[in-house]
Backbone as CSV, one residue per row, in Angstrom:
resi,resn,N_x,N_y,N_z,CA_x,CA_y,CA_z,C_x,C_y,C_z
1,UNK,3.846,-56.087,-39.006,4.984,-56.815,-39.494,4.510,-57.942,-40.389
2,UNK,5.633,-58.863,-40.974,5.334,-59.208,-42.137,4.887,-60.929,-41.456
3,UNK,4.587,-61.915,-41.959,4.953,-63.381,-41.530,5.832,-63.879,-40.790
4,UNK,7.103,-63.823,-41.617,8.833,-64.300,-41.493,8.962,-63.248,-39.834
5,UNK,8.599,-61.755,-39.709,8.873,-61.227,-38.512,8.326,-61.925,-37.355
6,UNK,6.717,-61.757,-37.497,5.838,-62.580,-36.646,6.239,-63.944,-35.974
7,UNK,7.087,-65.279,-37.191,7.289,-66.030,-36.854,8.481,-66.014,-36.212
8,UNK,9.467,-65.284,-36.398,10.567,-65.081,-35.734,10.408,-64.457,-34.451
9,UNK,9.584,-63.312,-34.125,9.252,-62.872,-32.623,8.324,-64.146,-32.121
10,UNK,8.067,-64.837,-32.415,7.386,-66.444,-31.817,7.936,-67.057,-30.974
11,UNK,9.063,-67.265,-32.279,10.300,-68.265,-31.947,11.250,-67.470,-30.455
12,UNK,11.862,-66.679,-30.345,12.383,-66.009,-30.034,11.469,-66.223,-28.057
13,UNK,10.140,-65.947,-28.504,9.455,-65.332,-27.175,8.781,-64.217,-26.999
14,UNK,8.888,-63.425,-28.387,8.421,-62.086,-28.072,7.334,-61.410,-28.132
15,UNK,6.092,-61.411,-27.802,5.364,-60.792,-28.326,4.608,-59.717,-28.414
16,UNK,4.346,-59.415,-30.145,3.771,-58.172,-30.300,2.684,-57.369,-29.526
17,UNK,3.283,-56.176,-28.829,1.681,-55.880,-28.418,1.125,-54.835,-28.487
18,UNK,0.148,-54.939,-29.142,-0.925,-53.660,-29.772,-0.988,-52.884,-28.565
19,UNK,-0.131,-51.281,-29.318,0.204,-50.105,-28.439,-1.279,-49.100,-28.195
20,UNK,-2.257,-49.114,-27.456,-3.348,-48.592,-27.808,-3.174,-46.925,-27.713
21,UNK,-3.241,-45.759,-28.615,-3.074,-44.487,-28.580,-3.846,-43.449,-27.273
22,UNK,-4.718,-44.237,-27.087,-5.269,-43.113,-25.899,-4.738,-43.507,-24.857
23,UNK,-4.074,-44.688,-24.540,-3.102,-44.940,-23.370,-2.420,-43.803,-22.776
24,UNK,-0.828,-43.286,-23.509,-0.017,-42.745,-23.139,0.694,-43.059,-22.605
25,UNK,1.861,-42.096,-21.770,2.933,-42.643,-20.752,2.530,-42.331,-19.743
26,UNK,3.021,-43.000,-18.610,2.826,-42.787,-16.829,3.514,-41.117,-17.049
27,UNK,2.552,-40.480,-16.183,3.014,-39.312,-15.925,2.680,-37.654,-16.939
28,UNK,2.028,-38.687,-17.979,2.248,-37.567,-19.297,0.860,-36.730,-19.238
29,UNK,0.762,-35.484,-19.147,-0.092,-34.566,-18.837,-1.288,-34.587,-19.601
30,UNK,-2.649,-34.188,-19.382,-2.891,-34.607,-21.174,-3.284,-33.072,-21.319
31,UNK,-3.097,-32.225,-22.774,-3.523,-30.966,-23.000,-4.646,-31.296,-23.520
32,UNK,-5.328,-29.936,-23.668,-6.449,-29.556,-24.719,-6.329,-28.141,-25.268
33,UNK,-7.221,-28.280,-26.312,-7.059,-26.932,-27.318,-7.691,-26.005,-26.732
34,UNK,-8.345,-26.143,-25.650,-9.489,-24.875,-25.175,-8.667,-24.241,-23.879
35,UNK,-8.577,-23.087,-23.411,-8.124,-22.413,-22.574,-9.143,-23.290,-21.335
36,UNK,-8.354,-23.287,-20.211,-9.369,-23.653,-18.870,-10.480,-23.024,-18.547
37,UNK,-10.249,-21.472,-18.601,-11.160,-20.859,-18.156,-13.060,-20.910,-19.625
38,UNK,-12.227,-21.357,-20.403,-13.713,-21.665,-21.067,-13.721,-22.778,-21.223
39,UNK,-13.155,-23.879,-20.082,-13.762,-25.002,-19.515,-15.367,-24.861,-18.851
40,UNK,-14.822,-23.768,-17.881,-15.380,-23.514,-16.879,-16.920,-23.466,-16.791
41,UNK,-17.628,-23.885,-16.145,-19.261,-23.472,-16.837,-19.044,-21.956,-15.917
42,UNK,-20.376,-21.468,-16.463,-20.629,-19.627,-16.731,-20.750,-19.495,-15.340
43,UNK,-21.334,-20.316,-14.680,-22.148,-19.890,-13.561,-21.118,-19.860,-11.966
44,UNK,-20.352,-20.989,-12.260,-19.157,-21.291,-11.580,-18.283,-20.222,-11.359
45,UNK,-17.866,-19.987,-12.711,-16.882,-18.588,-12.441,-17.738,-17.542,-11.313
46,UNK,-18.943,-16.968,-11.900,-19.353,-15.850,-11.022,-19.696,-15.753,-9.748
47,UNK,-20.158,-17.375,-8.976,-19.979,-17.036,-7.904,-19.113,-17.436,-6.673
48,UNK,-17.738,-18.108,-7.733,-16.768,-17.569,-6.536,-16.417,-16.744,-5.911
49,UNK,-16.223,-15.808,-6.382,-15.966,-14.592,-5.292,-16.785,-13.945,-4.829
50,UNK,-18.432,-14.479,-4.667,-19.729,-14.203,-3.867,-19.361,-13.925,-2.521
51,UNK,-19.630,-12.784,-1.968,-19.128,-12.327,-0.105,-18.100,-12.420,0.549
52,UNK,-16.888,-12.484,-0.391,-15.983,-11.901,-0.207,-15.728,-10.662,0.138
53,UNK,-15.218,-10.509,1.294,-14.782,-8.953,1.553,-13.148,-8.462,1.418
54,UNK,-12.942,-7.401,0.673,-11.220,-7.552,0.432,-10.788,-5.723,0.873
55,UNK,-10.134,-6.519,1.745,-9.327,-5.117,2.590,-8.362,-4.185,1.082
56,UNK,-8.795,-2.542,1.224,-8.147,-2.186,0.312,-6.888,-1.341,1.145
57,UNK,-6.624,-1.343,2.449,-5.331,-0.841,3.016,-4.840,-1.940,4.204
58,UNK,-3.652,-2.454,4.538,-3.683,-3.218,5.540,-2.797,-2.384,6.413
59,UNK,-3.034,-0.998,6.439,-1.945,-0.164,7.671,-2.930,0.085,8.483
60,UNK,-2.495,0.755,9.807,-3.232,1.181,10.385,-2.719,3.224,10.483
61,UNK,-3.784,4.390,10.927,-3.250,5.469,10.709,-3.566,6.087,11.829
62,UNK,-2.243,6.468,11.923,-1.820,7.053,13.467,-1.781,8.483,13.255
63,UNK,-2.277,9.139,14.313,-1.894,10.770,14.522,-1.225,11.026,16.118
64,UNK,-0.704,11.404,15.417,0.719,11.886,16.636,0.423,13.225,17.253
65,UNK,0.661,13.268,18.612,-0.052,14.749,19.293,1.301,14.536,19.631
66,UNK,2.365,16.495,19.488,3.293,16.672,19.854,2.940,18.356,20.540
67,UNK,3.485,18.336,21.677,3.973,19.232,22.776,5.371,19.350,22.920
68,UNK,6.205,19.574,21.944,7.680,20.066,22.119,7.717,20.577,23.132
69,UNK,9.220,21.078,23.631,9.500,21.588,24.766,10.834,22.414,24.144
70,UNK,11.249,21.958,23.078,12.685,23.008,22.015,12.308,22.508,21.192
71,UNK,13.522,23.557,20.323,13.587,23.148,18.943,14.374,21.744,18.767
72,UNK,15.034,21.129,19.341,15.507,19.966,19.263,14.667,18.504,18.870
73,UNK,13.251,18.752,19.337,12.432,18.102,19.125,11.373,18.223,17.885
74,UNK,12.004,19.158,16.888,11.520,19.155,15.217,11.914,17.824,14.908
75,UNK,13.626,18.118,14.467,13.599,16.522,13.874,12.975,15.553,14.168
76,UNK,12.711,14.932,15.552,11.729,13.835,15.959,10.043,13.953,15.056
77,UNK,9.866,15.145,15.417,8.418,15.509,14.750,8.469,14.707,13.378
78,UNK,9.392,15.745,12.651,9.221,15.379,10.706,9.716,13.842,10.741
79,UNK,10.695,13.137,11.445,10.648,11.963,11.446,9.108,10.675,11.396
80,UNK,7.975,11.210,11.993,6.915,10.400,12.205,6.399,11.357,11.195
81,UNK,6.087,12.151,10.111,5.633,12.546,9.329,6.185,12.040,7.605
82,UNK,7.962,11.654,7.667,8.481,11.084,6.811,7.773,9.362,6.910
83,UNK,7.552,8.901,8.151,6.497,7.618,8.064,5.204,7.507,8.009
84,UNK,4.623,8.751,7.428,3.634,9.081,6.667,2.367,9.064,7.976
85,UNK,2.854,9.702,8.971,2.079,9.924,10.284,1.367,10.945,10.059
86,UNK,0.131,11.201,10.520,-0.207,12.959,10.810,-0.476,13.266,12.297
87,UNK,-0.142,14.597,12.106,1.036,15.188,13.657,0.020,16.307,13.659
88,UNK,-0.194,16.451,15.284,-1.057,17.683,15.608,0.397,18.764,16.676
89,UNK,1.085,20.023,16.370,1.597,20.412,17.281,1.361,20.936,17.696
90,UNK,1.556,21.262,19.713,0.801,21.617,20.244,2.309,22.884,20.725
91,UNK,1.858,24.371,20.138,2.775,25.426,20.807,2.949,26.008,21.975
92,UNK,1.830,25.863,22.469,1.121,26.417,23.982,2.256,26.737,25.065
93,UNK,2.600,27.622,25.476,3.602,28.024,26.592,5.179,28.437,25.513
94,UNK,5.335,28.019,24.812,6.640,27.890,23.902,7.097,29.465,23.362
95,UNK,8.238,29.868,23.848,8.748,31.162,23.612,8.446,31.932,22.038
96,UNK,8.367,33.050,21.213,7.924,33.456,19.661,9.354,32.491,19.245
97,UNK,9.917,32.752,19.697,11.158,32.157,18.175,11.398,30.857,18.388
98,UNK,11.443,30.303,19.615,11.375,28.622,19.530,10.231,28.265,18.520
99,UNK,8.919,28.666,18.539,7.805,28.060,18.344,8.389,28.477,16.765
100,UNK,8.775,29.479,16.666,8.544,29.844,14.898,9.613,29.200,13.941
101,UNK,10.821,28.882,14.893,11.948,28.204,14.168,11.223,26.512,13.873
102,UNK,10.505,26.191,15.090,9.719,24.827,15.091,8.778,24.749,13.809
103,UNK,7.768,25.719,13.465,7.316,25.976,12.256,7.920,25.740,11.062
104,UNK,8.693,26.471,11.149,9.325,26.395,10.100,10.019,25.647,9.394
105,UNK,10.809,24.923,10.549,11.468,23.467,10.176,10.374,22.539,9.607
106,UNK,9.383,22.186,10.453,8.443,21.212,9.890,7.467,21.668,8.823
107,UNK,7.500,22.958,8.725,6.581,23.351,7.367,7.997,22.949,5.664
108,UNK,9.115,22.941,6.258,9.684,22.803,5.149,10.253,21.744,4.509
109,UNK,10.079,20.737,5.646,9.664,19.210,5.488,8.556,18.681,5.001
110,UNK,7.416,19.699,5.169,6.207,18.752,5.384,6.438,19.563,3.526
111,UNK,6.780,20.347,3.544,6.837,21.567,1.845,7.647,19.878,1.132
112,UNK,9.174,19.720,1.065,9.760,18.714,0.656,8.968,17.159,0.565
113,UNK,8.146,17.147,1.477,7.367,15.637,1.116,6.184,15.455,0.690
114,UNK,6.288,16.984,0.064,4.833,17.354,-0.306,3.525,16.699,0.131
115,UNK,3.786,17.504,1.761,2.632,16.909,2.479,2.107,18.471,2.595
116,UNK,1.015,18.787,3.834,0.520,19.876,3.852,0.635,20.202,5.303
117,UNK,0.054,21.394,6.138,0.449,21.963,6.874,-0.460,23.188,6.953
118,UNK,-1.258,23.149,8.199,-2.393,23.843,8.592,-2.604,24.399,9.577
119,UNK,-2.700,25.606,10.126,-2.764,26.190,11.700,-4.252,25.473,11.745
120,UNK,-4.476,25.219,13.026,-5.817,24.864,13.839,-6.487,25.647,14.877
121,UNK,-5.653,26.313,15.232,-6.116,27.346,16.115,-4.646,28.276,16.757
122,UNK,-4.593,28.931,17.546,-3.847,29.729,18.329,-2.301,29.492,18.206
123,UNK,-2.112,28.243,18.880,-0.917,27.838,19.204,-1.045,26.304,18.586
124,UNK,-1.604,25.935,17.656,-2.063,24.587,17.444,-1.855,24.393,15.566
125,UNK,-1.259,23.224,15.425,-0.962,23.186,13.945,-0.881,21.963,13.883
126,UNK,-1.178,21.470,12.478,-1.397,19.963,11.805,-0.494,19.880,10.955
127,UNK,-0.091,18.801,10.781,1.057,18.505,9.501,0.341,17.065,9.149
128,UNK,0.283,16.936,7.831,0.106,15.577,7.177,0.751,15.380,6.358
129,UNK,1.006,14.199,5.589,1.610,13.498,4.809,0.942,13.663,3.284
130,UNK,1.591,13.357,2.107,0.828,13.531,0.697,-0.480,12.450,0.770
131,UNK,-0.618,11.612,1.386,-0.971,10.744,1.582,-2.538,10.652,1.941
132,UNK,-2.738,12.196,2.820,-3.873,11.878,3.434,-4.456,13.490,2.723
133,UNK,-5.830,13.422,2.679,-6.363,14.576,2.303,-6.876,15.328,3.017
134,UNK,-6.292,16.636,3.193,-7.202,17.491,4.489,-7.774,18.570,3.943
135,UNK,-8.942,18.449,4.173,-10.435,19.692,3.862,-10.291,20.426,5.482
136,UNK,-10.304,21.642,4.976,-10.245,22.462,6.169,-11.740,23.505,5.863
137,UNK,-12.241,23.968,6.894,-13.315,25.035,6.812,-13.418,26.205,7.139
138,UNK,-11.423,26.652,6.085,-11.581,28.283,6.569,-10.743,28.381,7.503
139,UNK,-10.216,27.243,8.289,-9.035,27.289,9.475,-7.842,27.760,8.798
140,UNK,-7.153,28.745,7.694,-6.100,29.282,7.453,-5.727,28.724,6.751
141,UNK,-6.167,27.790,5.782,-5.783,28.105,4.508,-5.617,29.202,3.427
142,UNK,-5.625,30.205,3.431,-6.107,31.286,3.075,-5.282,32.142,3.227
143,UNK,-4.623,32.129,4.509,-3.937,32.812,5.221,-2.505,32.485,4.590
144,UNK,-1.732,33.733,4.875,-0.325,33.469,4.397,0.786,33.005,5.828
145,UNK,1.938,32.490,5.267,2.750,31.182,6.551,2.950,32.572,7.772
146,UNK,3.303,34.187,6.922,3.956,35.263,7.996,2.641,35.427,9.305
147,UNK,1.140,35.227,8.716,0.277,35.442,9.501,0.110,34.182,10.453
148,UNK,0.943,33.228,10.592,0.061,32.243,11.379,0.824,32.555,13.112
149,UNK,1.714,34.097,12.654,2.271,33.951,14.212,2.068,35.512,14.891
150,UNK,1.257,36.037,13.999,0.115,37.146,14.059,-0.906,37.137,15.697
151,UNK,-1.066,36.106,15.943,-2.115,36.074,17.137,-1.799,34.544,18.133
152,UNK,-0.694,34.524,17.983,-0.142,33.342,19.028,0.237,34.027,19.985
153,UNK,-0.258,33.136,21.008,0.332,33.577,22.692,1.605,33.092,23.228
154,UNK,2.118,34.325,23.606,3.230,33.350,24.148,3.658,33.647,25.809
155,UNK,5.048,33.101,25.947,5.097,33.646,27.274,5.612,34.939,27.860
């Protein structure tokens, strides 16, 4: 300001006061032109996440052993297979057409959730979910669905 201002903010009471620029306001953030992360020194970044261990599933996987007693007890079956269970059924004692209507229901569920479906032996069959991968060694894969009731015992 000029003299005449100076002497008038005098008079008055007021005085001027040199606003210093790197000050700022209470509260005011300060930026920079550089991204944070190439703040960072090199070495810092890499060994944060040194021995870390990181879970890549947090379920746990259940297999369900079923011994029906009717056909009433399919739906229950494909129910714990729609929650992505794998189910061992156990046919053993179970009349030809109970056991085969039971088959069939859950092979055409396990077909719809495009899961899979495997004899294991005699009276014994697996159902899994898309979910899980089953390597078999020759246990009837191979075999067509009419043969899996070819050599079941019944009563």
């Amino acid at each position: 300001m000029g003299k005449f201002g100076n002497r008038l903010l005098a008079a008055i009471g007021v005085e001027e006061v040199a606003v210093d620029e790197q000050e700022g306001f209470y509260g005011e953030q300060e930026y920079s032109q550089k991204p944070e992360r190439e703040r960072k020194r090199r070495g810092e970044a890499k060994n944060k996440n040194k021995g870390k261990v990181i879970r890549m599933y947090d379920y746990e996987t259940r297999v369900m052993i079923y011994k029906p007693e009717g056909f009433e007890q399919a739906r229950d079956i494909v129910t714990h297979l729609e929650h992505r269970e794998q189910l061992v059924i156990d046919l053993d004692g179970m009349d030809k057409e109970n056991a085969q209507r039971i088959v069939d229901f859950i092979s055409g569920a396990t077909y719809s959730l495009r899961g899979h479906i495997v004899k294991i032996s005699r009276n014994i069959f697996m159902a899994v979910p898309d979910n899980v991968e089953l390597e078999t060694n020759g246990l009837g894969q191979e075999e067509e669905y009419a043969a899996y009731f070819n050599d079941i015992q019944y009563k």
